[in-house]
Short mmCIF file of C-alpha atoms in Angstrom, two decimals:
data_model
loop_
_atom_site.label_atom_id
_atom_site.label_comp_id
_atom_site.label_asym_id
_atom_site.label_seq_id
_atom_site.Cartn_x
_atom_site.Cartn_y
_atom_site.Cartn_z
CA PRO B 26 0.00 0.00 0.00
CA ALA B 27 2.82 2.42 0.91
CA LYS B 28 4.37 1.80 -2.51
CA ASP B 29 0.98 2.42 -4.20
CA SER B 30 0.45 5.71 -2.37
CA ARG B 31 3.98 6.84 -3.29
CA GLN B 32 3.17 6.07 -6.96
CA ASN B 33 -0.11 8.00 -6.69
CA LEU B 34 1.69 10.97 -5.17
CA CYS B 35 4.20 10.80 -8.01
CA LYS B 36 1.34 10.75 -10.54
CA ILE B 37 -0.35 13.73 -8.85
CA GLY B 38 3.00 15.56 -8.72
CA MET B 39 3.63 14.82 -12.40
CA ALA B 40 0.12 15.95 -13.39
CA GLU B 41 0.55 19.21 -11.44
CA PHE B 42 3.93 19.79 -13.07
CA GLN B 43 2.47 19.16 -16.55
CA GLU B 44 -0.43 21.52 -15.84
CA LYS B 45 2.00 24.26 -14.70
CA LEU B 46 4.12 23.72 -17.80
CA ARG B 47 1.04 23.89 -20.03
CA LEU B 48 -0.10 27.15 -18.42
CA GLN B 49 3.40 28.56 -18.77
CA HIS B 50 3.50 27.72 -22.51
CA GLU B 51 0.04 29.18 -23.00
CA THR B 52 0.83 32.42 -21.14
CA SER B 53 4.10 32.85 -23.09
CA MET B 54 2.31 32.21 -26.40
CA HIS B 55 -0.44 34.75 -25.62
CA ALA B 56 2.17 37.37 -24.67
CA GLU B 57 4.08 36.79 -27.94
CA LEU B 58 0.88 37.05 -30.01
CA GLU B 59 0.05 40.38 -28.33
CA LYS B 60 3.55 41.65 -29.18
CA LEU B 61 3.00 40.66 -32.83
CA LEU B 62 -0.36 42.47 -32.90
CA MET B 63 1.31 45.64 -31.65
CA THR B 64 3.41 45.70 -34.86
CA ALA B 65 0.31 46.39 -36.99
CA LYS B 66 -2.50 48.93 -37.17
CA GLY B 67 -6.06 49.20 -38.44
CA THR B 68 -7.55 46.48 -40.62
CA GLU B 69 -4.45 44.27 -40.57
CA GLN B 70 -4.49 44.22 -36.78
CA GLU B 71 -8.23 43.49 -36.72
CA ILE B 72 -7.94 40.54 -39.16
CA SER B 73 -4.90 39.14 -37.34
CA ARG B 74 -6.67 39.41 -33.97
CA LYS B 75 -9.54 37.25 -35.33
CA ASP B 76 -7.03 34.77 -36.74
CA PHE B 77 -5.11 34.64 -33.47
CA GLU B 78 -8.30 33.90 -31.49
CA GLY B 79 -8.69 30.75 -33.61
CA PHE B 80 -5.00 29.96 -33.21
CA LYS B 81 -5.20 30.29 -29.40
CA LYS B 82 -8.03 27.72 -29.33
CA ILE B 83 -6.13 25.19 -31.41
CA PHE B 84 -2.89 25.78 -29.47
CA HIS B 85 -4.74 25.33 -26.15
CA ARG B 86 -6.16 22.00 -27.35
CA PHE B 87 -2.76 20.94 -28.73
CA LEU B 88 -1.20 21.41 -25.27
CA GLN B 89 -3.97 19.38 -23.64
CA VAL B 90 -3.99 16.40 -26.02
CA LYS B 91 -2.19 13.37 -24.59
CA GLY B 92 -1.48 10.53 -27.02
CA PRO B 93 -3.72 9.43 -29.94
CA SER B 94 -7.22 10.92 -30.06
CA ILE B 95 -8.64 7.51 -31.00
CA ASN B 96 -9.07 4.42 -28.85
CA TRP B 97 -8.62 1.64 -31.41
CA GLU B 98 -10.84 -0.79 -29.49
CA LYS B 99 -13.84 1.58 -29.77
CA ILE B 100 -13.75 1.76 -33.58
CA ASN B 101 -16.74 0.16 -35.32
CA LYS B 102 -17.78 -0.21 -38.92
CA PRO B 103 -20.51 2.37 -39.73
CA PRO B 104 -24.07 0.96 -39.83
CA GLU B 105 -25.20 0.25 -43.42
CA ASP B 106 -27.92 2.91 -43.36
CA LEU B 107 -25.28 5.61 -42.66
CA ILE B 108 -23.28 4.85 -45.83
CA ARG B 109 -25.80 4.95 -48.69
CA PRO B 110 -24.97 3.52 -52.11
CA TYR B 111 -25.16 6.28 -54.74
CA ASP B 112 -27.37 4.07 -56.95
CA LYS B 113 -30.12 4.08 -54.28
CA ILE B 114 -30.03 7.88 -54.12
CA LYS B 115 -30.08 8.10 -57.92
CA ALA B 116 -33.03 5.68 -58.05
CA GLN B 117 -35.16 8.26 -56.21
CA GLY B 118 -35.09 10.24 -59.46
CA LEU B 119 -35.52 14.01 -59.78
CA PRO B 120 -38.61 16.21 -59.38
CA ASP B 121 -40.06 18.03 -62.40
CA SER B 122 -38.10 21.11 -61.43
CA VAL B 123 -34.68 21.11 -59.77
CA ALA B 124 -34.41 24.90 -60.00
CA ALA B 125 -35.77 25.51 -56.47
CA SER B 126 -33.13 23.19 -54.99
CA LEU B 127 -30.30 24.67 -57.08
CA ASN B 128 -31.24 28.17 -55.96
CA LYS B 129 -30.50 27.07 -52.38
CA LEU B 130 -27.00 25.80 -53.25
CA VAL B 131 -23.58 27.46 -53.14
CA VAL B 132 -20.47 25.83 -54.66
CA VAL B 133 -17.32 26.30 -52.57
CA LYS B 134 -13.87 25.41 -53.90
CA LEU B 135 -10.82 25.07 -51.66
CA ASN B 136 -8.34 27.29 -53.48
CA GLY B 137 -5.53 27.79 -50.96
CA GLY B 138 -2.83 25.68 -52.64
CA LEU B 139 0.11 26.73 -54.82
CA GLY B 140 1.29 24.85 -57.91
CA THR B 141 4.84 24.43 -56.54
CA SER B 142 4.69 20.60 -56.37
CA MET B 143 4.13 20.64 -60.15
CA GLY B 144 6.87 23.21 -60.76
CA CYS B 145 4.49 26.16 -61.25
CA LYS B 146 4.34 29.57 -59.61
CA GLY B 147 1.13 31.05 -58.23
CA PRO B 148 -2.20 29.36 -57.40
CA LYS B 149 -2.54 25.75 -58.49
CA SER B 150 -6.01 26.57 -59.86
CA VAL B 151 -4.48 28.50 -62.80
CA ILE B 152 -2.53 25.53 -64.23
CA SER B 153 -3.88 24.54 -67.68
CA VAL B 154 -5.30 21.05 -67.51
CA ARG B 155 -7.33 20.56 -70.67
CA ASN B 156 -7.57 22.44 -74.00
CA GLU B 157 -5.89 25.50 -72.44
CA ASN B 158 -8.54 25.51 -69.67
CA THR B 159 -7.36 25.89 -66.07
CA PHE B 160 -8.98 24.27 -63.01
CA LEU B 161 -10.69 27.61 -62.37
CA ASP B 162 -11.93 27.92 -66.00
CA LEU B 163 -13.49 24.45 -65.84
CA THR B 164 -15.21 25.25 -62.52
CA VAL B 165 -16.67 28.51 -63.88
CA HIS B 166 -17.85 26.75 -67.07
CA GLN B 167 -19.59 24.02 -65.06
CA ILE B 168 -21.50 26.45 -62.85
CA GLU B 169 -22.33 28.80 -65.71
CA HIS B 170 -23.77 25.80 -67.61
CA LEU B 171 -25.97 24.93 -64.58
CA ASN B 172 -27.14 28.53 -64.21
CA LYS B 173 -28.05 28.84 -67.90
CA THR B 174 -29.62 25.38 -68.26
CA PHE B 175 -31.93 25.68 -65.25
CA ASN B 176 -32.19 29.50 -65.14
CA VAL B 177 -30.86 29.64 -61.57
CA ASP B 178 -28.25 31.51 -59.56
CA VAL B 179 -25.68 29.13 -58.07
CA PRO B 180 -22.79 31.29 -56.82
CA LEU B 181 -19.15 30.17 -56.70
CA VAL B 182 -17.17 30.84 -53.53
CA LEU B 183 -13.38 30.44 -53.44
CA MET B 184 -11.60 29.93 -50.14
CA ASN B 185 -8.17 31.46 -50.84
CA SER B 186 -5.11 31.53 -48.63
CA PHE B 187 -2.70 34.45 -48.23
CA ASN B 188 -0.58 32.58 -50.81
CA THR B 189 -3.26 32.60 -53.54
CA ASP B 190 -5.58 35.53 -52.77
CA GLU B 191 -3.89 38.37 -54.68
CA ASP B 192 -3.20 36.34 -57.86
CA THR B 193 -6.68 34.78 -57.84
CA LYS B 194 -8.44 38.15 -57.55
CA LYS B 195 -6.56 39.44 -60.62
CA ILE B 196 -7.57 36.37 -62.64
CA LEU B 197 -11.25 36.61 -61.61
CA GLN B 198 -11.59 39.80 -63.68
CA LYS B 199 -11.75 37.66 -66.83
CA TYR B 200 -15.04 36.08 -65.67
CA THR B 201 -16.90 39.40 -65.28
CA HIS B 202 -19.24 38.63 -68.19
CA HIS B 203 -19.90 34.99 -67.24
CA ARG B 204 -23.22 34.08 -65.68
CA VAL B 205 -21.72 33.24 -62.28
CA HIS B 206 -21.50 35.37 -59.14
CA ILE B 207 -18.03 34.76 -57.67
CA HIS B 208 -17.15 35.52 -54.05
CA THR B 209 -13.88 34.97 -52.21
CA PHE B 210 -12.84 34.84 -48.58
CA ASN B 211 -9.48 34.14 -46.98
CA GLN B 212 -8.33 31.29 -44.80
CA SER B 213 -6.79 32.31 -41.48
CA ARG B 214 -3.08 33.03 -41.20
CA TYR B 215 -1.44 31.25 -38.27
CA PRO B 216 2.14 31.57 -36.96
CA ARG B 217 4.50 28.63 -37.31
CA ILE B 218 5.71 27.42 -33.91
CA ASN B 219 9.33 26.78 -32.93
CA LYS B 220 9.39 23.05 -32.08
CA GLU B 221 11.72 23.54 -29.08
CA SER B 222 10.37 26.70 -27.41
CA LEU B 223 6.71 26.33 -28.55
CA LEU B 224 6.70 30.06 -29.38
CA PRO B 225 5.97 31.80 -32.71
CA VAL B 226 8.92 32.19 -35.09
CA ALA B 227 7.51 35.48 -36.47
CA LYS B 228 8.98 38.79 -35.31
CA ASP B 229 6.19 40.97 -36.76
CA LEU B 230 3.06 40.62 -38.92
CA GLY B 231 4.98 41.22 -42.16
CA MET B 232 5.35 38.53 -44.81
CA HIS B 233 8.39 39.66 -46.76
CA GLY B 234 12.07 38.68 -46.73
CA ASP B 235 12.97 36.40 -43.83
CA GLN B 236 9.35 36.60 -42.58
CA ALA B 237 7.97 34.92 -45.71
CA ASP B 238 7.86 31.38 -44.36
CA VAL B 239 6.90 31.98 -40.71
CA TRP B 240 3.15 31.92 -41.44
CA TYR B 241 0.90 29.17 -42.78
CA PRO B 242 -2.77 28.57 -43.75
CA PRO B 243 -4.07 26.04 -41.18
CA GLY B 244 -5.61 23.35 -43.42
CA HIS B 245 -9.09 23.26 -44.93
CA GLY B 246 -10.75 22.59 -41.54
CA ASP B 247 -10.36 26.33 -41.05
CA ILE B 248 -13.21 26.87 -43.55
CA TYR B 249 -15.85 27.00 -40.81
CA ALA B 250 -14.25 29.78 -38.75
CA SER B 251 -12.95 31.86 -41.66
CA PHE B 252 -16.23 31.58 -43.66
CA TYR B 253 -18.14 32.69 -40.56
CA ASN B 254 -15.67 35.50 -39.70
CA SER B 255 -15.73 36.84 -43.26
CA GLY B 256 -19.44 37.73 -43.02
CA LEU B 257 -20.08 35.82 -46.26
CA LEU B 258 -21.84 32.96 -44.44
CA ASP B 259 -24.48 35.35 -43.04
CA LYS B 260 -24.83 37.11 -46.41
CA LEU B 261 -25.56 33.81 -48.22
CA ILE B 262 -28.03 32.66 -45.54
CA ALA B 263 -29.81 36.02 -45.90
CA GLU B 264 -30.06 35.32 -49.65
CA GLY B 265 -31.92 32.07 -48.93
CA LYS B 266 -29.00 29.68 -49.51
CA GLU B 267 -29.14 26.47 -47.45
CA TYR B 268 -26.30 24.15 -48.49
CA ILE B 269 -22.73 24.42 -49.67
CA PHE B 270 -21.06 21.82 -51.87
CA VAL B 271 -17.38 21.90 -50.90
CA SER B 272 -14.53 20.25 -52.80
CA ASN B 273 -10.86 20.64 -53.70
CA ILE B 274 -10.41 22.78 -56.82
CA ASP B 275 -8.01 20.17 -58.27
CA ASN B 276 -10.64 17.38 -58.11
CA LEU B 277 -12.04 17.46 -61.64
CA GLY B 278 -14.68 14.85 -60.75
CA ALA B 279 -16.32 17.10 -58.13
CA THR B 280 -19.23 18.56 -60.10
CA VAL B 281 -22.68 19.45 -58.71
CA ASP B 282 -24.68 16.22 -58.48
CA LEU B 283 -28.42 16.83 -58.80
CA PHE B 284 -29.38 13.48 -57.23
CA ILE B 285 -27.45 14.09 -54.00
CA LEU B 286 -28.79 17.66 -53.87
CA ASN B 287 -32.36 16.40 -54.34
CA HIS B 288 -31.86 13.79 -51.61
CA LEU B 289 -30.81 16.56 -49.19
CA MET B 290 -33.64 18.93 -50.10
CA SER B 291 -36.42 16.31 -50.15
CA GLN B 292 -36.01 15.34 -46.45
CA PRO B 293 -38.50 16.76 -43.91
CA LYS B 294 -36.99 19.94 -42.39
CA ASP B 295 -36.56 18.39 -38.92
CA LYS B 296 -34.79 15.30 -40.33
CA ARG B 297 -32.48 17.07 -42.77
CA CYS B 298 -28.94 15.75 -43.22
CA GLU B 299 -26.64 18.55 -42.13
CA PHE B 300 -23.53 16.91 -43.57
CA VAL B 301 -22.97 14.48 -46.44
CA MET B 302 -19.51 13.10 -47.17
CA GLU B 303 -18.93 11.49 -50.55
CA VAL B 304 -16.81 8.37 -50.13
CA THR B 305 -15.68 5.90 -52.77
CA ASP B 306 -14.20 2.40 -52.81
CA LYS B 307 -10.51 2.17 -51.94
CA THR B 308 -7.96 0.83 -54.39
CA ARG B 309 -4.34 0.12 -53.50
CA ALA B 310 -3.53 3.69 -54.59
CA ASP B 311 -5.77 5.15 -51.87
CA VAL B 312 -4.56 3.29 -48.78
CA LYS B 313 -3.61 6.51 -46.96
CA GLY B 314 -6.98 8.22 -47.50
CA GLY B 315 -9.18 9.02 -44.49
CA THR B 316 -12.11 6.66 -43.88
CA LEU B 317 -15.48 6.81 -42.12
CA ILE B 318 -15.96 4.90 -38.85
CA GLN B 319 -18.61 4.64 -36.15
CA TYR B 320 -17.20 5.99 -32.87
CA ASP B 321 -19.15 6.87 -29.73
CA ASP B 322 -22.38 6.42 -31.74
CA LYS B 323 -21.32 9.08 -34.26
CA LEU B 324 -19.98 8.95 -37.80
CA ARG B 325 -16.38 10.06 -37.63
CA LEU B 326 -13.53 10.63 -40.10
CA LEU B 327 -10.42 8.62 -39.26
CA GLU B 328 -7.21 9.98 -40.80
CA ILE B 329 -3.94 8.03 -40.99
CA ALA B 330 -2.28 10.64 -38.71
CA GLN B 331 -4.65 9.62 -35.88
CA VAL B 332 -3.91 5.90 -36.14
CA PRO B 333 -1.62 4.36 -33.46
CA LYS B 334 1.58 3.06 -35.13
CA ALA B 335 0.74 -0.57 -34.29
CA HIS B 336 -2.47 -0.35 -36.35
CA VAL B 337 -1.28 1.55 -39.46
CA ASP B 338 -1.12 -1.61 -41.63
CA GLU B 339 -4.63 -2.53 -40.51
CA PHE B 340 -5.82 0.99 -41.42
CA LYS B 341 -4.29 0.65 -44.90
CA SER B 342 -6.05 -2.69 -45.46
CA VAL B 343 -8.45 -2.53 -48.40
CA THR B 344 -10.53 -5.32 -46.86
CA LYS B 345 -11.17 -3.82 -43.39
CA PHE B 346 -11.58 -0.16 -44.39
CA LYS B 347 -13.15 -0.37 -47.83
CA ILE B 348 -13.97 3.29 -48.48
CA PHE B 349 -12.16 6.63 -48.30
CA ASN B 350 -13.13 10.30 -48.16
CA THR B 351 -13.13 12.14 -51.52
CA ASN B 352 -13.40 15.52 -49.70
CA ASN B 353 -16.58 16.26 -51.68
CA LEU B 354 -18.89 17.49 -48.91
CA TRP B 355 -22.45 18.83 -48.73
CA ILE B 356 -22.96 20.93 -45.59
CA SER B 357 -25.86 22.92 -44.14
CA LEU B 358 -25.09 26.65 -43.87
CA GLY B 359 -27.44 27.09 -40.91
CA ALA B 360 -25.70 24.25 -39.06
CA ILE B 361 -22.25 25.80 -39.66
CA LYS B 362 -23.52 29.07 -38.16
CA ARG B 363 -25.03 27.27 -35.14
CA LEU B 364 -21.93 25.18 -34.41
CA GLN B 365 -19.58 28.15 -34.85
CA GLU B 366 -21.60 30.23 -32.41
CA GLN B 367 -21.68 27.36 -29.90
CA ASN B 368 -17.93 26.74 -30.40
CA ALA B 369 -18.89 23.08 -30.87
CA MET B 370 -16.69 21.82 -33.75
CA ASP B 371 -13.73 20.34 -31.84
CA LEU B 372 -11.79 19.13 -34.91
CA GLU B 373 -8.89 16.73 -34.41
CA ILE B 374 -5.54 18.50 -34.65
CA ILE B 375 -3.04 17.43 -37.29
CA VAL B 376 0.51 18.29 -36.17
CA ASN B 377 2.55 18.94 -39.32
CA PRO B 378 6.33 19.18 -38.71
CA LYS B 379 8.38 21.30 -41.16
CA THR B 380 11.99 22.44 -41.47
CA LEU B 381 12.48 26.05 -42.61
CA ASP B 382 15.21 27.01 -45.10
CA GLY B 383 17.62 28.00 -42.31
CA GLY B 384 17.26 24.52 -40.74
CA LEU B 385 14.89 25.57 -37.93
CA ASN B 386 12.39 22.83 -36.95
CA VAL B 387 8.85 24.14 -36.65
CA ILE B 388 5.36 22.70 -36.28
CA GLN B 389 2.11 23.88 -37.75
CA LEU B 390 -1.27 22.89 -36.29
CA GLU B 391 -3.89 22.06 -38.91
CA THR B 392 -7.42 20.63 -39.15
CA ALA B 393 -9.38 18.86 -41.92
CA VAL B 394 -12.81 20.00 -43.15
CA GLY B 395 -14.24 16.44 -43.08
CA ALA B 396 -13.33 15.95 -39.41
CA ALA B 397 -16.35 18.11 -38.45
CA ILE B 398 -18.78 15.36 -39.56
CA LYS B 399 -19.20 14.18 -35.95
CA ALA B 400 -20.57 17.59 -34.89
CA PHE B 401 -23.47 17.69 -37.38
CA ASP B 402 -26.91 16.11 -37.05
CA ASN B 403 -28.06 13.22 -39.28
CA ALA B 404 -24.65 13.02 -41.00
CA LEU B 405 -24.39 10.57 -43.87
CA GLY B 406 -21.80 8.99 -46.14
CA VAL B 407 -22.71 8.41 -49.80
CA ASN B 408 -20.67 5.81 -51.66
CA VAL B 409 -20.22 7.49 -55.05
CA PRO B 410 -18.68 6.15 -58.29
CA ARG B 411 -14.92 6.57 -58.63
CA SER B 412 -15.55 9.07 -61.44
CA ARG B 413 -16.37 11.72 -58.78
CA PHE B 414 -12.79 11.52 -57.54
CA LEU B 415 -10.41 12.74 -60.23
CA PRO B 416 -7.70 14.75 -58.46
CA VAL B 417 -4.76 16.21 -60.37
CA LYS B 418 -1.86 16.20 -57.92
CA THR B 419 1.00 15.16 -60.25
CA SER B 420 1.99 15.19 -63.91
CA SER B 421 0.92 11.51 -64.05
CA ASP B 422 -2.65 12.64 -63.18
CA LEU B 423 -2.31 15.46 -65.71
CA LEU B 424 -1.48 12.99 -68.50
CA LEU B 425 -4.70 11.08 -67.78
CA VAL B 426 -6.99 14.13 -67.88
CA MET B 427 -5.34 15.56 -71.02
CA SER B 428 -5.72 12.27 -72.90
CA ASN B 429 -8.54 10.80 -75.00
CA LEU B 430 -9.66 8.76 -71.95
CA TYR B 431 -11.85 11.75 -71.14
CA SER B 432 -14.15 13.98 -73.11
CA LEU B 433 -14.90 17.55 -72.05
CA ASP B 434 -18.44 18.91 -72.05
CA ALA B 435 -19.50 22.22 -70.41
CA GLY B 436 -16.48 22.15 -68.10
CA SER B 437 -17.06 18.54 -66.96
CA LEU B 438 -14.76 15.63 -67.78
CA THR B 439 -16.36 12.24 -68.39
CA MET B 440 -14.74 8.91 -69.21
CA SER B 441 -14.86 8.25 -72.95
CA LYS B 442 -17.53 5.74 -74.03
CA LYS B 443 -14.85 4.13 -76.21
CA ARG B 444 -13.01 2.95 -73.08
CA GLU B 445 -14.16 -0.62 -72.51
CA PHE B 446 -13.68 -0.73 -68.73
CA PRO B 447 -14.38 2.06 -66.25
CA SER B 448 -11.16 1.93 -64.21
CA THR B 449 -8.43 4.48 -64.96
CA PRO B 450 -4.99 3.24 -66.07
CA HIS B 451 -2.22 3.28 -63.47
CA VAL B 452 0.36 5.85 -64.66
CA LYS B 453 3.77 6.49 -63.07
CA LEU B 454 5.95 9.12 -64.75
CA GLY B 455 9.52 9.60 -63.49
CA SER B 456 11.16 12.74 -62.12
CA SER B 457 11.95 14.12 -65.62
CA PHE B 458 8.19 14.76 -65.97
CA THR B 459 7.51 16.34 -62.54
CA LYS B 460 7.39 19.98 -63.67
CA VAL B 461 4.50 20.84 -65.99
CA GLN B 462 6.82 22.70 -68.36
CA ASP B 463 9.15 19.68 -68.72
CA PHE B 464 6.17 17.35 -69.04
CA LEU B 465 4.72 19.36 -71.95
CA THR B 466 8.02 19.43 -73.89
CA ARG B 467 8.27 15.60 -73.72
CA PHE B 468 5.01 14.98 -75.62
CA GLU B 469 4.58 16.18 -79.21
CA SER B 470 0.99 15.10 -78.71
CA ILE B 471 -0.71 13.20 -75.87
CA PRO B 472 -0.72 9.45 -76.71
CA ASP B 473 -3.88 7.42 -77.38
CA MET B 474 -4.51 5.71 -74.03
CA LEU B 475 -7.98 4.20 -74.51
CA GLU B 476 -6.71 0.63 -74.16
CA LEU B 477 -3.96 1.31 -71.60
CA ASP B 478 -3.85 -0.53 -68.24
CA HIS B 479 -0.48 0.48 -66.84
CA LEU B 480 2.28 2.89 -67.87
CA THR B 481 5.66 3.39 -66.19
CA VAL B 482 8.16 5.85 -67.65
CA SER B 483 11.57 6.51 -66.14
CA GLY B 484 14.52 8.60 -67.33
CA ASP B 485 15.00 10.83 -70.39
CA VAL B 486 12.06 9.78 -72.61
CA THR B 487 10.16 11.74 -75.28
CA PHE B 488 7.02 10.83 -77.27
CA GLY B 489 6.44 11.69 -80.93
CA LYS B 490 3.04 12.48 -82.42
CA ASN B 491 0.15 9.97 -82.52
CA VAL B 492 1.70 7.31 -80.30
CA SER B 493 -0.69 4.57 -79.05
CA LEU B 494 -0.20 2.85 -75.68
CA LYS B 495 -2.09 -0.37 -74.91
CA GLY B 496 -2.06 -2.94 -72.11
CA THR B 497 1.06 -2.66 -69.92
CA VAL B 498 3.86 -0.42 -71.20
CA ILE B 499 7.14 0.13 -69.34
CA ILE B 500 9.74 2.56 -70.74
CA ILE B 501 13.04 2.88 -68.89
CA ALA B 502 15.94 5.01 -70.16
CA ASN B 503 19.10 4.23 -68.22
CA HIS B 504 21.15 7.10 -66.79
CA GLY B 505 22.86 8.91 -69.68
CA ASP B 506 20.63 7.26 -72.31
CA ARG B 507 17.69 8.86 -74.08
CA ILE B 508 14.68 7.13 -75.61
CA ASP B 509 12.58 8.84 -78.30
CA ILE B 510 9.36 6.96 -79.01
CA PRO B 511 8.85 7.56 -82.76
CA ALA B 512 5.73 9.22 -84.18
CA GLY B 513 2.90 6.77 -84.89
CA ALA B 514 4.42 4.00 -82.71
CA VAL B 515 1.98 1.47 -81.23
CA LEU B 516 3.25 -0.03 -77.97
CA GLU B 517 1.11 -2.90 -76.68
CA ASN B 518 2.35 -4.93 -73.68
CA LYS B 519 5.92 -3.78 -74.31
CA ILE B 520 9.00 -3.08 -72.23
CA VAL B 521 11.32 -0.51 -73.82
CA SER B 522 14.73 -0.51 -72.18
CA GLY B 523 17.78 1.78 -72.15
CA ASN B 524 19.22 0.71 -75.47
CA LEU B 525 15.86 1.04 -77.25
CA ARG B 526 15.20 -2.70 -77.47
CA ILE B 527 11.45 -3.25 -77.53
CA LEU B 528 10.46 -6.45 -75.72
CA ASP B 529 7.10 -8.15 -75.36
CA HIS B 530 5.74 -7.84 -71.84
#
């Protein structure tokens, strides 16, 4: 017993020490944030103060979190009625007029990312992806087509970050005469935290010179607070809007789906779904994607970052967790307002470690938009076809969407009817293709890929005009060698190696 009481005293002593340390970190952080605010005046100070209020909340929760936020034993598979097959929702059909429902919808695109991973400057949304059209062009064309076809007013809202806001606003001028009302609001700007001292790295609120990389946009989970703070949420509610359809701007499959919208709007008011997450079946390429689980009698998004190390392989299993989150979300505007005002979101924190150019280790605290699903009433997952998930993250994805696998109609890409099976080919282009500019110079024209299953290209390889790729094609140029695939070549189940021998696969 004496030993037990000594251990308990130790535990109490440790807990008190940790609590003191936490309070000390929090007090120091608040003091530093106040110092930063003193370096600005007027509107800048006002905006930063709002941002810092959000940052204080997330920092407070970060200091309190001990270990993983998930107890693995409590995870259950969601009940079948909470993950609806898309076909069942489609089978409900559409009413004679969908205009009334469309007039209650707002399309929101997450537009905070830069094109740096693809070797481009500026917002990712202005990279050309098809017939000289950028991600933003395609989005505007889609919504304009809806507005004209059904004589409605579906507005487009872009959530920018401080990285993309200025450039995006300049580009928006070209859509002045399109039949789409476009609004923008900015994500919050949070200070990066020194990993050792747990204090901000920033010396003032400026963003130039050596201050350029001391700030960050805190992930798309920030949409709720920044949308609310911008005043745009209230404005849209006042205009009679009820739902937003949120998606990543680089997901070319995320178009407005009339069947899902009708399903939302046809429910009795007191039973309305406040949150629908589109999920789709996992393939081996999606093993890291977040999945839906049942946890404490609520639907919940489980991200790989929350999984205890011992269970990561289980999480990646395609058999246990069969679906993943596409980040196409349908959310009630009224519910966002209610939950924001009640401070009731409580999104899981993603701790993202970074190393700045000078070698300083920092952390940034982020949240994910889908993690809020547990806070909404009558939340639902809808298992949609894979075609609604067509993200362009790399030049390999770009090759697919530029090819004849897809046809373009009113800003929407659809799989060509000439393709005999619905799955997309697996494409892996090597590092010589990473930058969009390099990628474009390596193709005189985009190959015919209608019958392609798998393509791997590595090394210094170029493609002539009118090349056809079928089955499995592997092209590997050894270091120092170059392979030019001649114009008109048809490669079917072939391996092309460093000395240009073409072998049957």
